[in-house]
Amino acid sequence: MLTLLQPAREAGETIRTATREHLVLAMLDIPRLLRHPIWRPDDPGEDAGLGVLLVPGFGFGDRSMTLAGAWLKARGYRPTGARIGFNVGCTTELVGRIEARLERHAEDTGRRVVLIGQSRGGWLARLTAIRRPDLVRGLVMLGSPVLDPLGAHPKVVRVARLLARLSTLGIPGLVDLDCFSGSCYEENIRALAAPLPPEVPALAVYSRADSIAPWQLCLDPYAECVEVRSTHTGMGLDPDFYVAAAPRLARWAGAEEDSAELSAAS
């Protein structure tokens, strides 16, 4: 039992060490976001019901995307969570679950869906978009090191490796060693390097102040890259992110609505 508990304690301690400062700074951004003009919608129905699937970062659940969901809903979007728990599982399994949620949300909304993912959630969303471009209207990645997922801060990679150790001890639902060097890793790295389909416009948001995901690794060559000045964890609470995302989401929504009208007419 001690052998089983030690890696768990180490993982918990490393996560707390890596995120404590960033979580505090992120919380300080919330009042600034709520006071910013971008928080108040100019047009509550700007998107005509476009679906959005929110994918949380490594070690976080759907609640970490609550404010993003509220902002989207106030504008008439239909956001929903990825429902992948705390995003600590095997990459291939998580992409499969996100794909299933994407299919369901596209069915519920009657058209393609925008994927918004933070950190690991962003590159999981990208892998999903590569797999199912027919269901994806657009892709937004926040602080996502798509050029090298293992190039994140050593403390974060250490947590993932500790979780892999727990997986070898029989604990289900965790990232495993194959995600670091096996066929799972190689397949997903190839998919991350693949060009995004032309029908999937993408936005990659990065910050030079990001001490978790080096900003250079977030510059997806197939996405429009926009710089903000937030911390890694606070990126989804930074008004600058919403200022960048708002016109692009509205444009995607308008194009999707036009496409739906043309399909109905034909």
PDB file of C-alpha atoms in Angstrom, residues 4-231:
ATOM      1  CA  LEU A   4       0.938   2.693  -4.163  1.00  0.00           C
ATOM      2  CA  LEU A   5       0.435   5.822  -2.066  1.00  0.00           C
ATOM      3  CA  GLN A   6       3.901   7.341  -2.428  1.00  0.00           C
ATOM      4  CA  PRO A   7       3.596   8.262  -6.151  1.00  0.00           C
ATOM      5  CA  ALA A   8       0.115   9.661  -5.461  1.00  0.00           C
ATOM      6  CA  ARG A   9       1.482  11.870  -2.684  1.00  0.00           C
ATOM      7  CA  GLU A  10       4.370  12.988  -4.907  1.00  0.00           C
ATOM      8  CA  ALA A  11       1.980  13.792  -7.765  1.00  0.00           C
ATOM      9  CA  GLY A  12      -0.307  15.821  -5.498  1.00  0.00           C
ATOM     10  CA  GLU A  13       2.617  17.724  -4.014  1.00  0.00           C
ATOM     11  CA  THR A  14       4.097  18.518  -7.427  1.00  0.00           C
ATOM     12  CA  ILE A  15       0.748  19.704  -8.789  1.00  0.00           C
ATOM     13  CA  ARG A  16       0.282  22.020  -5.801  1.00  0.00           C
ATOM     14  CA  THR A  17       3.799  23.400  -6.188  1.00  0.00           C
ATOM     15  CA  ALA A  18       3.398  23.984  -9.922  1.00  0.00           C
ATOM     16  CA  THR A  19       0.003  25.683  -9.770  1.00  0.00           C
ATOM     17  CA  ARG A  20      -0.210  27.573  -6.473  1.00  0.00           C
ATOM     18  CA  GLU A  21       1.214  30.877  -7.706  1.00  0.00           C
ATOM     19  CA  HIS A  22      -0.603  30.721 -11.010  1.00  0.00           C
ATOM     20  CA  LEU A  23      -3.982  29.957  -9.477  1.00  0.00           C
ATOM     21  CA  VAL A  24      -3.665  32.933  -7.145  1.00  0.00           C
ATOM     22  CA  LEU A  25      -2.755  35.223 -10.033  1.00  0.00           C
ATOM     23  CA  ALA A  26      -5.584  33.796 -12.121  1.00  0.00           C
ATOM     24  CA  MET A  27      -8.147  34.504  -9.410  1.00  0.00           C
ATOM     25  CA  LEU A  28      -6.987  38.120  -9.312  1.00  0.00           C
ATOM     26  CA  ASP A  29      -7.926  38.436 -12.991  1.00  0.00           C
ATOM     27  CA  ILE A  30     -11.593  37.586 -12.430  1.00  0.00           C
ATOM     28  CA  PRO A  31     -12.724  41.061 -11.208  1.00  0.00           C
ATOM     29  CA  ARG A  32     -10.849  42.677 -14.110  1.00  0.00           C
ATOM     30  CA  LEU A  33     -12.637  40.385 -16.552  1.00  0.00           C
ATOM     31  CA  LEU A  34     -16.066  41.048 -15.071  1.00  0.00           C
ATOM     32  CA  ARG A  35     -15.505  44.830 -15.247  1.00  0.00           C
ATOM     33  CA  HIS A  36     -14.204  44.761 -18.803  1.00  0.00           C
ATOM     34  CA  PRO A  37     -16.555  45.816 -21.650  1.00  0.00           C
ATOM     35  CA  ILE A  38     -15.913  42.478 -23.377  1.00  0.00           C
ATOM     36  CA  TRP A  39     -17.872  40.754 -20.607  1.00  0.00           C
ATOM     37  CA  ARG A  40     -21.069  42.586 -21.632  1.00  0.00           C
ATOM     38  CA  PRO A  41     -22.487  41.263 -24.906  1.00  0.00           C
ATOM     39  CA  ASP A  42     -23.367  43.747 -27.624  1.00  0.00           C
ATOM     40  CA  ASP A  43     -25.647  41.187 -29.247  1.00  0.00           C
ATOM     41  CA  PRO A  44     -26.989  38.348 -27.030  1.00  0.00           C
ATOM     42  CA  GLY A  45     -27.940  36.396 -30.150  1.00  0.00           C
ATOM     43  CA  GLU A  46     -24.846  36.976 -32.263  1.00  0.00           C
ATOM     44  CA  ASP A  47     -24.157  33.311 -32.903  1.00  0.00           C
ATOM     45  CA  ALA A  48     -27.646  31.905 -33.529  1.00  0.00           C
ATOM     46  CA  GLY A  49     -27.064  28.890 -31.277  1.00  0.00           C
ATOM     47  CA  LEU A  50     -23.649  27.699 -32.460  1.00  0.00           C
ATOM     48  CA  GLY A  51     -22.418  24.857 -30.263  1.00  0.00           C
ATOM     49  CA  VAL A  52     -19.120  25.099 -28.379  1.00  0.00           C
ATOM     50  CA  LEU A  53     -17.305  22.223 -26.685  1.00  0.00           C
ATOM     51  CA  LEU A  54     -15.003  23.284 -23.815  1.00  0.00           C
ATOM     52  CA  VAL A  55     -12.002  21.078 -23.013  1.00  0.00           C
ATOM     53  CA  PRO A  56     -10.190  21.775 -19.697  1.00  0.00           C
ATOM     54  CA  GLY A  57      -6.455  21.667 -19.108  1.00  0.00           C
ATOM     55  CA  PHE A  58      -4.340  18.956 -17.519  1.00  0.00           C
ATOM     56  CA  GLY A  59      -5.454  18.262 -13.961  1.00  0.00           C
ATOM     57  CA  PHE A  60      -8.596  20.387 -14.265  1.00  0.00           C
ATOM     58  CA  GLY A  61     -12.253  19.587 -14.876  1.00  0.00           C
ATOM     59  CA  ASP A  62     -15.162  21.260 -16.611  1.00  0.00           C
ATOM     60  CA  ARG A  63     -15.675  23.717 -13.740  1.00  0.00           C
ATOM     61  CA  SER A  64     -12.407  25.431 -14.666  1.00  0.00           C
ATOM     62  CA  MET A  65     -14.171  26.582 -17.859  1.00  0.00           C
ATOM     63  CA  THR A  66     -17.239  27.965 -16.060  1.00  0.00           C
ATOM     64  CA  LEU A  67     -16.588  31.640 -16.806  1.00  0.00           C
ATOM     65  CA  ALA A  68     -15.842  30.921 -20.453  1.00  0.00           C
ATOM     66  CA  GLY A  69     -19.107  29.009 -20.652  1.00  0.00           C
ATOM     67  CA  ALA A  70     -21.020  31.891 -19.043  1.00  0.00           C
ATOM     68  CA  TRP A  71     -19.502  34.385 -21.480  1.00  0.00           C
ATOM     69  CA  LEU A  72     -20.432  32.204 -24.432  1.00  0.00           C
ATOM     70  CA  LYS A  73     -23.948  31.542 -23.200  1.00  0.00           C
ATOM     71  CA  ALA A  74     -24.599  35.267 -22.708  1.00  0.00           C
ATOM     72  CA  ARG A  75     -23.928  35.712 -26.427  1.00  0.00           C
ATOM     73  CA  GLY A  76     -26.288  32.978 -27.523  1.00  0.00           C
ATOM     74  CA  TYR A  77     -23.744  30.211 -28.008  1.00  0.00           C
ATOM     75  CA  ARG A  78     -24.494  26.740 -26.695  1.00  0.00           C
ATOM     76  CA  PRO A  79     -21.445  25.711 -24.634  1.00  0.00           C
ATOM     77  CA  THR A  80     -21.009  22.309 -23.032  1.00  0.00           C
ATOM     78  CA  GLY A  81     -18.215  20.594 -21.157  1.00  0.00           C
ATOM     79  CA  ALA A  82     -16.074  17.769 -22.509  1.00  0.00           C
ATOM     80  CA  ARG A  83     -16.862  15.593 -19.472  1.00  0.00           C
ATOM     81  CA  ILE A  84     -13.426  13.974 -19.360  1.00  0.00           C
ATOM     82  CA  GLY A  85     -12.942  14.396 -15.624  1.00  0.00           C
ATOM     83  CA  PHE A  86      -9.666  15.996 -14.569  1.00  0.00           C
ATOM     84  CA  ASN A  87      -7.943  15.419 -17.919  1.00  0.00           C
ATOM     85  CA  VAL A  88      -5.316  13.023 -16.579  1.00  0.00           C
ATOM     86  CA  GLY A  89      -6.090   9.990 -18.735  1.00  0.00           C
ATOM     87  CA  CYS A  90      -4.530   8.351 -21.776  1.00  0.00           C
ATOM     88  CA  THR A  91      -4.407  10.742 -24.739  1.00  0.00           C
ATOM     89  CA  THR A  92      -5.994   8.360 -27.252  1.00  0.00           C
ATOM     90  CA  GLU A  93      -8.797   7.403 -24.864  1.00  0.00           C
ATOM     91  CA  LEU A  94      -9.534  11.058 -24.063  1.00  0.00           C
ATOM     92  CA  VAL A  95      -9.648  12.029 -27.736  1.00  0.00           C
ATOM     93  CA  GLY A  96     -12.150   9.227 -28.262  1.00  0.00           C
ATOM     94  CA  ARG A  97     -14.329  10.563 -25.457  1.00  0.00           C
ATOM     95  CA  ILE A  98     -14.100  14.125 -26.757  1.00  0.00           C
ATOM     96  CA  GLU A  99     -15.061  12.901 -30.217  1.00  0.00           C
ATOM     97  CA  ALA A 100     -18.143  11.211 -28.765  1.00  0.00           C
ATOM     98  CA  ARG A 101     -19.116  14.450 -26.980  1.00  0.00           C
ATOM     99  CA  LEU A 102     -18.513  16.371 -30.200  1.00  0.00           C
ATOM    100  CA  GLU A 103     -20.806  14.047 -32.121  1.00  0.00           C
ATOM    101  CA  ARG A 104     -23.520  14.426 -29.497  1.00  0.00           C
ATOM    102  CA  HIS A 105     -23.285  18.215 -29.378  1.00  0.00           C
ATOM    103  CA  ALA A 106     -23.314  18.504 -33.168  1.00  0.00           C
ATOM    104  CA  GLU A 107     -26.436  16.351 -33.188  1.00  0.00           C
ATOM    105  CA  ASP A 108     -28.060  18.455 -30.451  1.00  0.00           C
ATOM    106  CA  THR A 109     -27.308  21.779 -32.158  1.00  0.00           C
ATOM    107  CA  GLY A 110     -27.851  20.611 -35.727  1.00  0.00           C
ATOM    108  CA  ARG A 111     -24.520  21.835 -37.075  1.00  0.00           C
ATOM    109  CA  ARG A 112     -20.788  21.841 -36.620  1.00  0.00           C
ATOM    110  CA  VAL A 113     -19.258  22.790 -33.271  1.00  0.00           C
ATOM    111  CA  VAL A 114     -16.417  25.056 -32.142  1.00  0.00           C
ATOM    112  CA  LEU A 115     -13.780  23.414 -29.945  1.00  0.00           C
ATOM    113  CA  ILE A 116     -12.124  25.529 -27.244  1.00  0.00           C
ATOM    114  CA  GLY A 117      -9.375  23.902 -25.198  1.00  0.00           C
ATOM    115  CA  GLN A 118      -6.920  25.163 -22.611  1.00  0.00           C
ATOM    116  CA  SER A 119      -3.370  23.814 -22.268  1.00  0.00           C
ATOM    117  CA  ARG A 120      -3.519  20.023 -22.786  1.00  0.00           C
ATOM    118  CA  GLY A 121      -7.191  20.476 -23.596  1.00  0.00           C
ATOM    119  CA  GLY A 122      -6.200  22.578 -26.595  1.00  0.00           C
ATOM    120  CA  TRP A 123      -4.042  19.945 -28.212  1.00  0.00           C
ATOM    121  CA  LEU A 124      -6.576  17.233 -27.378  1.00  0.00           C
ATOM    122  CA  ALA A 125      -9.140  19.412 -29.179  1.00  0.00           C
ATOM    123  CA  ARG A 126      -6.748  19.751 -32.124  1.00  0.00           C
ATOM    124  CA  LEU A 127      -6.368  15.972 -32.334  1.00  0.00           C
ATOM    125  CA  THR A 128     -10.166  15.696 -32.317  1.00  0.00           C
ATOM    126  CA  ALA A 129     -10.438  18.292 -35.101  1.00  0.00           C
ATOM    127  CA  ILE A 130      -7.926  16.344 -37.211  1.00  0.00           C
ATOM    128  CA  ARG A 131      -9.968  13.193 -36.661  1.00  0.00           C
ATOM    129  CA  ARG A 132     -13.405  14.740 -37.288  1.00  0.00           C
ATOM    130  CA  PRO A 133     -13.155  17.956 -39.343  1.00  0.00           C
ATOM    131  CA  ASP A 134     -16.668  17.295 -40.618  1.00  0.00           C
ATOM    132  CA  LEU A 135     -18.004  18.149 -37.144  1.00  0.00           C
ATOM    133  CA  VAL A 136     -15.725  21.093 -36.276  1.00  0.00           C
ATOM    134  CA  ARG A 137     -16.531  24.704 -37.207  1.00  0.00           C
ATOM    135  CA  GLY A 138     -13.459  26.208 -35.566  1.00  0.00           C
ATOM    136  CA  LEU A 139     -10.727  25.548 -33.029  1.00  0.00           C
ATOM    137  CA  VAL A 140      -9.385  27.744 -30.218  1.00  0.00           C
ATOM    138  CA  MET A 141      -6.289  26.701 -28.250  1.00  0.00           C
ATOM    139  CA  LEU A 142      -5.130  28.551 -25.115  1.00  0.00           C
ATOM    140  CA  GLY A 143      -1.539  28.025 -24.056  1.00  0.00           C
ATOM    141  CA  SER A 144      -1.374  24.671 -25.841  1.00  0.00           C
ATOM    142  CA  PRO A 145       2.155  23.393 -26.631  1.00  0.00           C
ATOM    143  CA  VAL A 146       1.107  21.656 -29.831  1.00  0.00           C
ATOM    144  CA  LEU A 147       4.657  21.621 -31.237  1.00  0.00           C
ATOM    145  CA  ASP A 148       5.884  19.492 -28.322  1.00  0.00           C
ATOM    146  CA  PRO A 149       3.453  18.469 -25.547  1.00  0.00           C
ATOM    147  CA  LEU A 150       6.374  17.089 -23.507  1.00  0.00           C
ATOM    148  CA  GLY A 151       8.104  20.455 -23.712  1.00  0.00           C
ATOM    149  CA  ALA A 152       5.901  21.857 -20.942  1.00  0.00           C
ATOM    150  CA  HIS A 153       7.372  22.864 -17.586  1.00  0.00           C
ATOM    151  CA  PRO A 154       9.358  19.943 -16.079  1.00  0.00           C
ATOM    152  CA  LYS A 155       7.113  19.916 -12.998  1.00  0.00           C
ATOM    153  CA  VAL A 156       4.048  19.304 -15.132  1.00  0.00           C
ATOM    154  CA  VAL A 157       5.760  16.548 -17.117  1.00  0.00           C
ATOM    155  CA  ARG A 158       6.906  15.048 -13.808  1.00  0.00           C
ATOM    156  CA  VAL A 159       3.292  14.909 -12.615  1.00  0.00           C
ATOM    157  CA  ALA A 160       2.272  13.114 -15.815  1.00  0.00           C
ATOM    158  CA  ARG A 161       5.067  10.570 -15.394  1.00  0.00           C
ATOM    159  CA  LEU A 162       4.051   9.988 -11.773  1.00  0.00           C
ATOM    160  CA  LEU A 163       0.495   9.335 -12.943  1.00  0.00           C
ATOM    161  CA  ALA A 164       1.882   6.858 -15.471  1.00  0.00           C
ATOM    162  CA  ARG A 165       3.622   5.064 -12.603  1.00  0.00           C
ATOM    163  CA  LEU A 166       0.308   4.869 -10.776  1.00  0.00           C
ATOM    164  CA  SER A 167      -1.250   3.457 -13.940  1.00  0.00           C
ATOM    165  CA  THR A 168       1.305   0.628 -13.987  1.00  0.00           C
ATOM    166  CA  LEU A 169       0.250  -0.163 -10.422  1.00  0.00           C
ATOM    167  CA  GLY A 170      -3.270  -0.846 -11.622  1.00  0.00           C
ATOM    168  CA  ILE A 171      -5.079   2.453 -11.070  1.00  0.00           C
ATOM    169  CA  PRO A 172      -7.381   2.978 -14.081  1.00  0.00           C
ATOM    170  CA  GLY A 173      -8.166   6.195 -15.925  1.00  0.00           C
ATOM    171  CA  LEU A 174      -4.651   7.676 -15.854  1.00  0.00           C
ATOM    172  CA  VAL A 175      -2.101   8.566 -18.516  1.00  0.00           C
ATOM    173  CA  ASP A 176       0.143   5.559 -19.158  1.00  0.00           C
ATOM    174  CA  LEU A 177       3.735   5.050 -20.264  1.00  0.00           C
ATOM    175  CA  ASP A 178       2.678   4.457 -23.869  1.00  0.00           C
ATOM    176  CA  CYS A 179       1.649   8.130 -23.994  1.00  0.00           C
ATOM    177  CA  PHE A 180       5.310   9.136 -23.513  1.00  0.00           C
ATOM    178  CA  SER A 181       7.236   6.896 -25.867  1.00  0.00           C
ATOM    179  CA  GLY A 182       5.048   4.143 -27.289  1.00  0.00           C
ATOM    180  CA  SER A 183       2.729   3.829 -30.243  1.00  0.00           C
ATOM    181  CA  CYS A 184       0.150   6.099 -28.590  1.00  0.00           C
ATOM    182  CA  TYR A 185       2.728   8.893 -28.342  1.00  0.00           C
ATOM    183  CA  GLU A 186       4.054   8.443 -31.874  1.00  0.00           C
ATOM    184  CA  GLU A 187       0.591   8.355 -33.446  1.00  0.00           C
ATOM    185  CA  ASN A 188      -0.571  11.479 -31.637  1.00  0.00           C
ATOM    186  CA  ILE A 189       2.628  13.426 -32.315  1.00  0.00           C
ATOM    187  CA  ARG A 190       2.179  12.733 -36.040  1.00  0.00           C
ATOM    188  CA  ALA A 191      -1.435  13.885 -35.841  1.00  0.00           C
ATOM    189  CA  LEU A 192      -0.463  17.081 -33.988  1.00  0.00           C
ATOM    190  CA  ALA A 193       2.049  17.918 -36.715  1.00  0.00           C
ATOM    191  CA  ALA A 194      -0.521  17.398 -39.473  1.00  0.00           C
ATOM    192  CA  PRO A 195      -2.012  20.471 -41.178  1.00  0.00           C
ATOM    193  CA  LEU A 196      -5.444  21.462 -39.995  1.00  0.00           C
ATOM    194  CA  PRO A 197      -8.060  20.961 -42.707  1.00  0.00           C
ATOM    195  CA  PRO A 198      -8.907  24.189 -44.569  1.00  0.00           C
ATOM    196  CA  GLU A 199     -12.504  23.982 -43.349  1.00  0.00           C
ATOM    197  CA  VAL A 200     -11.333  24.263 -39.706  1.00  0.00           C
ATOM    198  CA  PRO A 201     -10.103  27.802 -38.941  1.00  0.00           C
ATOM    199  CA  ALA A 202      -8.041  27.962 -35.769  1.00  0.00           C
ATOM    200  CA  LEU A 203      -6.865  30.462 -33.186  1.00  0.00           C
ATOM    201  CA  ALA A 204      -3.806  29.778 -31.022  1.00  0.00           C
ATOM    202  CA  VAL A 205      -3.458  32.053 -27.995  1.00  0.00           C
ATOM    203  CA  TYR A 206      -0.078  32.287 -26.288  1.00  0.00           C
ATOM    204  CA  SER A 207       1.712  34.359 -23.657  1.00  0.00           C
ATOM    205  CA  ARG A 208       5.390  35.111 -23.142  1.00  0.00           C
ATOM    206  CA  ALA A 209       4.579  35.210 -19.413  1.00  0.00           C
ATOM    207  CA  ASP A 210       3.442  31.568 -19.558  1.00  0.00           C
ATOM    208  CA  SER A 211       5.759  29.602 -17.255  1.00  0.00           C
ATOM    209  CA  ILE A 212       4.045  26.245 -17.883  1.00  0.00           C
ATOM    210  CA  ALA A 213       3.894  25.992 -21.694  1.00  0.00           C
ATOM    211  CA  PRO A 214       6.774  27.786 -23.465  1.00  0.00           C
ATOM    212  CA  TRP A 215       5.145  30.263 -25.810  1.00  0.00           C
ATOM    213  CA  GLN A 216       7.218  29.137 -28.804  1.00  0.00           C
ATOM    214  CA  LEU A 217       5.632  25.678 -28.569  1.00  0.00           C
ATOM    215  CA  CYS A 218       2.138  27.188 -28.807  1.00  0.00           C
ATOM    216  CA  LEU A 219       2.680  28.756 -32.237  1.00  0.00           C
ATOM    217  CA  ASP A 220       0.666  26.367 -34.355  1.00  0.00           C
ATOM    218  CA  PRO A 221       1.745  27.028 -37.963  1.00  0.00           C
ATOM    219  CA  TYR A 222      -1.765  26.216 -39.191  1.00  0.00           C
ATOM    220  CA  ALA A 223      -3.557  28.605 -36.829  1.00  0.00           C
ATOM    221  CA  GLU A 224      -3.828  32.335 -36.398  1.00  0.00           C
ATOM    222  CA  CYS A 225      -1.569  33.095 -33.414  1.00  0.00           C
ATOM    223  CA  VAL A 226      -2.467  35.882 -30.980  1.00  0.00           C
ATOM    224  CA  GLU A 227      -0.419  36.999 -27.990  1.00  0.00           C
ATOM    225  CA  VAL A 228      -1.879  37.898 -24.591  1.00  0.00           C
ATOM    226  CA  ARG A 229      -0.059  38.802 -21.366  1.00  0.00           C
ATOM    227  CA  SER A 230      -1.581  36.421 -18.841  1.00  0.00           C
ATOM    228  CA  THR A 231      -0.210  33.506 -16.870  1.00  0.00           C
TER     229      THR A 231
END
